[in-house]
Amino acid sequence: MLEYIRFGIFAVLLLAGLLVEVTAVLGVSRFRYSLNRIHAAGMGDTMGLLLIALAAIVYLGLNAVTVKIIFIVGFFWLTGPVSGHLIGRLVSETDEHFDAEAKLWKR
């Protein structure tokens, strides 16, 4: 009985992660402005990776492989936002039509 519950949790987490990743792919392909695409990719990466990694941890149990998965997720969580931020800064500095596309906050 416990195996079925564990498999059910695994299946729900995996399907949720795949749904988030598919949504991110659709966002990247449908948005026309690069900053919107970066946002969709970054959010999909972060949440989708978490859900899929949790599914793997539930499926495998707690062992050395799951510790490695946790380290991989941590590495992606540290580097993903930094790379997205740097790409966004690059776009804001080099795009000729940045003022027309982005909403600038008044100071």
PDB file of C-alpha atoms in Angstrom:
ATOM      1  CA  MET A   1       0.000   0.000   0.000  1.00  0.00           C
ATOM      2  CA  LEU A   2       2.849   2.369   0.851  1.00  0.00           C
ATOM      3  CA  GLU A   3       4.371   1.691  -2.571  1.00  0.00           C
ATOM      4  CA  TYR A   4       1.210   2.903  -4.301  1.00  0.00           C
ATOM      5  CA  ILE A   5       1.122   6.111  -2.262  1.00  0.00           C
ATOM      6  CA  ARG A   6       4.790   6.763  -3.015  1.00  0.00           C
ATOM      7  CA  PHE A   7       4.219   6.109  -6.713  1.00  0.00           C
ATOM      8  CA  GLY A   8       1.196   8.431  -6.689  1.00  0.00           C
ATOM      9  CA  ILE A   9       3.249  11.255  -5.134  1.00  0.00           C
ATOM     10  CA  PHE A  10       6.019  10.593  -7.653  1.00  0.00           C
ATOM     11  CA  ALA A  11       3.581  10.687 -10.588  1.00  0.00           C
ATOM     12  CA  VAL A  12       1.898  13.912  -9.432  1.00  0.00           C
ATOM     13  CA  LEU A  13       5.251  15.677  -8.914  1.00  0.00           C
ATOM     14  CA  LEU A  14       6.610  14.486 -12.244  1.00  0.00           C
ATOM     15  CA  LEU A  15       3.491  15.498 -14.170  1.00  0.00           C
ATOM     16  CA  ALA A  16       3.438  18.896 -12.451  1.00  0.00           C
ATOM     17  CA  GLY A  17       7.111  19.429 -13.346  1.00  0.00           C
ATOM     18  CA  LEU A  18       6.482  18.449 -16.951  1.00  0.00           C
ATOM     19  CA  LEU A  19       3.482  20.783 -17.112  1.00  0.00           C
ATOM     20  CA  VAL A  20       5.602  23.676 -15.824  1.00  0.00           C
ATOM     21  CA  GLU A  21       8.347  22.910 -18.349  1.00  0.00           C
ATOM     22  CA  VAL A  22       5.868  22.695 -21.245  1.00  0.00           C
ATOM     23  CA  THR A  23       4.348  26.007 -20.146  1.00  0.00           C
ATOM     24  CA  ALA A  24       7.816  27.569 -20.084  1.00  0.00           C
ATOM     25  CA  VAL A  25       8.565  26.273 -23.568  1.00  0.00           C
ATOM     26  CA  LEU A  26       5.288  27.716 -24.833  1.00  0.00           C
ATOM     27  CA  GLY A  27       6.109  31.020 -23.148  1.00  0.00           C
ATOM     28  CA  VAL A  28       9.533  31.158 -24.748  1.00  0.00           C
ATOM     29  CA  SER A  29       8.118  30.381 -28.177  1.00  0.00           C
ATOM     30  CA  ARG A  30       5.055  32.662 -27.970  1.00  0.00           C
ATOM     31  CA  PHE A  31       6.449  35.832 -26.382  1.00  0.00           C
ATOM     32  CA  ARG A  32       7.921  38.246 -28.883  1.00  0.00           C
ATOM     33  CA  TYR A  33      10.111  40.358 -26.595  1.00  0.00           C
ATOM     34  CA  SER A  34      13.368  38.926 -25.281  1.00  0.00           C
ATOM     35  CA  LEU A  35      12.917  39.978 -21.640  1.00  0.00           C
ATOM     36  CA  ASN A  36       9.569  38.182 -21.506  1.00  0.00           C
ATOM     37  CA  ARG A  37      11.233  35.093 -22.951  1.00  0.00           C
ATOM     38  CA  ILE A  38      13.985  35.239 -20.340  1.00  0.00           C
ATOM     39  CA  HIS A  39      11.378  35.483 -17.586  1.00  0.00           C
ATOM     40  CA  ALA A  40       9.410  32.500 -18.905  1.00  0.00           C
ATOM     41  CA  ALA A  41      12.556  30.411 -19.259  1.00  0.00           C
ATOM     42  CA  GLY A  42      13.852  31.334 -15.812  1.00  0.00           C
ATOM     43  CA  MET A  43      10.605  30.621 -14.001  1.00  0.00           C
ATOM     44  CA  GLY A  44      10.101  27.353 -15.859  1.00  0.00           C
ATOM     45  CA  ASP A  45      13.636  26.262 -15.117  1.00  0.00           C
ATOM     46  CA  THR A  46      13.392  26.974 -11.424  1.00  0.00           C
ATOM     47  CA  MET A  47       9.992  25.495 -10.651  1.00  0.00           C
ATOM     48  CA  GLY A  48      10.096  22.653 -13.175  1.00  0.00           C
ATOM     49  CA  LEU A  49      13.513  21.520 -12.019  1.00  0.00           C
ATOM     50  CA  LEU A  50      12.388  21.553  -8.399  1.00  0.00           C
ATOM     51  CA  LEU A  51       9.300  19.440  -9.076  1.00  0.00           C
ATOM     52  CA  ILE A  52      11.130  16.914 -11.243  1.00  0.00           C
ATOM     53  CA  ALA A  53      13.975  16.640  -8.705  1.00  0.00           C
ATOM     54  CA  LEU A  54      11.466  16.107  -5.887  1.00  0.00           C
ATOM     55  CA  ALA A  55       9.833  13.393  -7.968  1.00  0.00           C
ATOM     56  CA  ALA A  56      13.204  11.688  -8.407  1.00  0.00           C
ATOM     57  CA  ILE A  57      13.915  11.940  -4.684  1.00  0.00           C
ATOM     58  CA  VAL A  58      10.528  10.413  -3.826  1.00  0.00           C
ATOM     59  CA  TYR A  59      11.065   7.622  -6.352  1.00  0.00           C
ATOM     60  CA  LEU A  60      14.648   6.772  -5.340  1.00  0.00           C
ATOM     61  CA  GLY A  61      14.422   7.344  -1.603  1.00  0.00           C
ATOM     62  CA  LEU A  62      17.122   9.050   0.431  1.00  0.00           C
ATOM     63  CA  ASN A  63      20.567   7.854  -0.690  1.00  0.00           C
ATOM     64  CA  ALA A  64      23.759   9.181  -2.275  1.00  0.00           C
ATOM     65  CA  VAL A  65      22.097   9.823  -5.631  1.00  0.00           C
ATOM     66  CA  THR A  66      19.442  12.036  -4.076  1.00  0.00           C
ATOM     67  CA  VAL A  67      22.104  14.063  -2.284  1.00  0.00           C
ATOM     68  CA  LYS A  68      23.736  14.651  -5.670  1.00  0.00           C
ATOM     69  CA  ILE A  69      20.361  15.695  -7.099  1.00  0.00           C
ATOM     70  CA  ILE A  70      19.970  18.212  -4.275  1.00  0.00           C
ATOM     71  CA  PHE A  71      23.416  19.660  -5.039  1.00  0.00           C
ATOM     72  CA  ILE A  72      22.584  19.894  -8.755  1.00  0.00           C
ATOM     73  CA  VAL A  73      19.316  21.721  -8.012  1.00  0.00           C
ATOM     74  CA  GLY A  74      21.185  24.082  -5.677  1.00  0.00           C
ATOM     75  CA  PHE A  75      23.761  24.805  -8.352  1.00  0.00           C
ATOM     76  CA  PHE A  76      21.066  25.569 -10.917  1.00  0.00           C
ATOM     77  CA  TRP A  77      19.223  27.767  -8.430  1.00  0.00           C
ATOM     78  CA  LEU A  78      22.385  29.790  -7.839  1.00  0.00           C
ATOM     79  CA  THR A  79      23.430  30.164 -11.463  1.00  0.00           C
ATOM     80  CA  GLY A  80      20.044  30.449 -13.227  1.00  0.00           C
ATOM     81  CA  PRO A  81      18.918  33.806 -11.796  1.00  0.00           C
ATOM     82  CA  VAL A  82      22.392  35.279 -12.217  1.00  0.00           C
ATOM     83  CA  SER A  83      22.564  34.348 -15.890  1.00  0.00           C
ATOM     84  CA  GLY A  84      19.011  35.582 -16.480  1.00  0.00           C
ATOM     85  CA  HIS A  85      19.848  38.878 -14.809  1.00  0.00           C
ATOM     86  CA  LEU A  86      23.015  39.326 -16.851  1.00  0.00           C
ATOM     87  CA  ILE A  87      21.192  38.557 -20.100  1.00  0.00           C
ATOM     88  CA  GLY A  88      18.473  41.031 -19.121  1.00  0.00           C
ATOM     89  CA  ARG A  89      21.061  43.717 -18.428  1.00  0.00           C
ATOM     90  CA  LEU A  90      22.674  43.007 -21.784  1.00  0.00           C
ATOM     91  CA  VAL A  91      19.319  43.441 -23.521  1.00  0.00           C
ATOM     92  CA  SER A  92      18.556  46.663 -21.672  1.00  0.00           C
ATOM     93  CA  GLU A  93      21.945  48.117 -22.593  1.00  0.00           C
ATOM     94  CA  THR A  94      22.048  47.080 -26.247  1.00  0.00           C
ATOM     95  CA  ASP A  95      18.406  47.054 -27.467  1.00  0.00           C
ATOM     96  CA  GLU A  96      17.542  50.134 -29.511  1.00  0.00           C
ATOM     97  CA  HIS A  97      13.809  49.797 -28.840  1.00  0.00           C
ATOM     98  CA  PHE A  98      14.050  49.062 -25.112  1.00  0.00           C
ATOM     99  CA  ASP A  99      12.061  52.154 -24.080  1.00  0.00           C
ATOM    100  CA  ALA A 100       9.171  51.217 -26.362  1.00  0.00           C
ATOM    101  CA  GLU A 101       9.012  47.585 -25.249  1.00  0.00           C
ATOM    102  CA  ALA A 102       9.765  47.749 -21.517  1.00  0.00           C
ATOM    103  CA  LYS A 103       7.775  49.551 -18.884  1.00  0.00           C
ATOM    104  CA  LEU A 104      10.109  51.926 -17.075  1.00  0.00           C
ATOM    105  CA  TRP A 105       9.303  52.884 -13.492  1.00  0.00           C
ATOM    106  CA  LYS A 106       9.295  56.558 -12.616  1.00  0.00           C
ATOM    107  CA  ARG A 107      11.768  57.569  -9.936  1.00  0.00           C
TER     108      ARG A 107
END
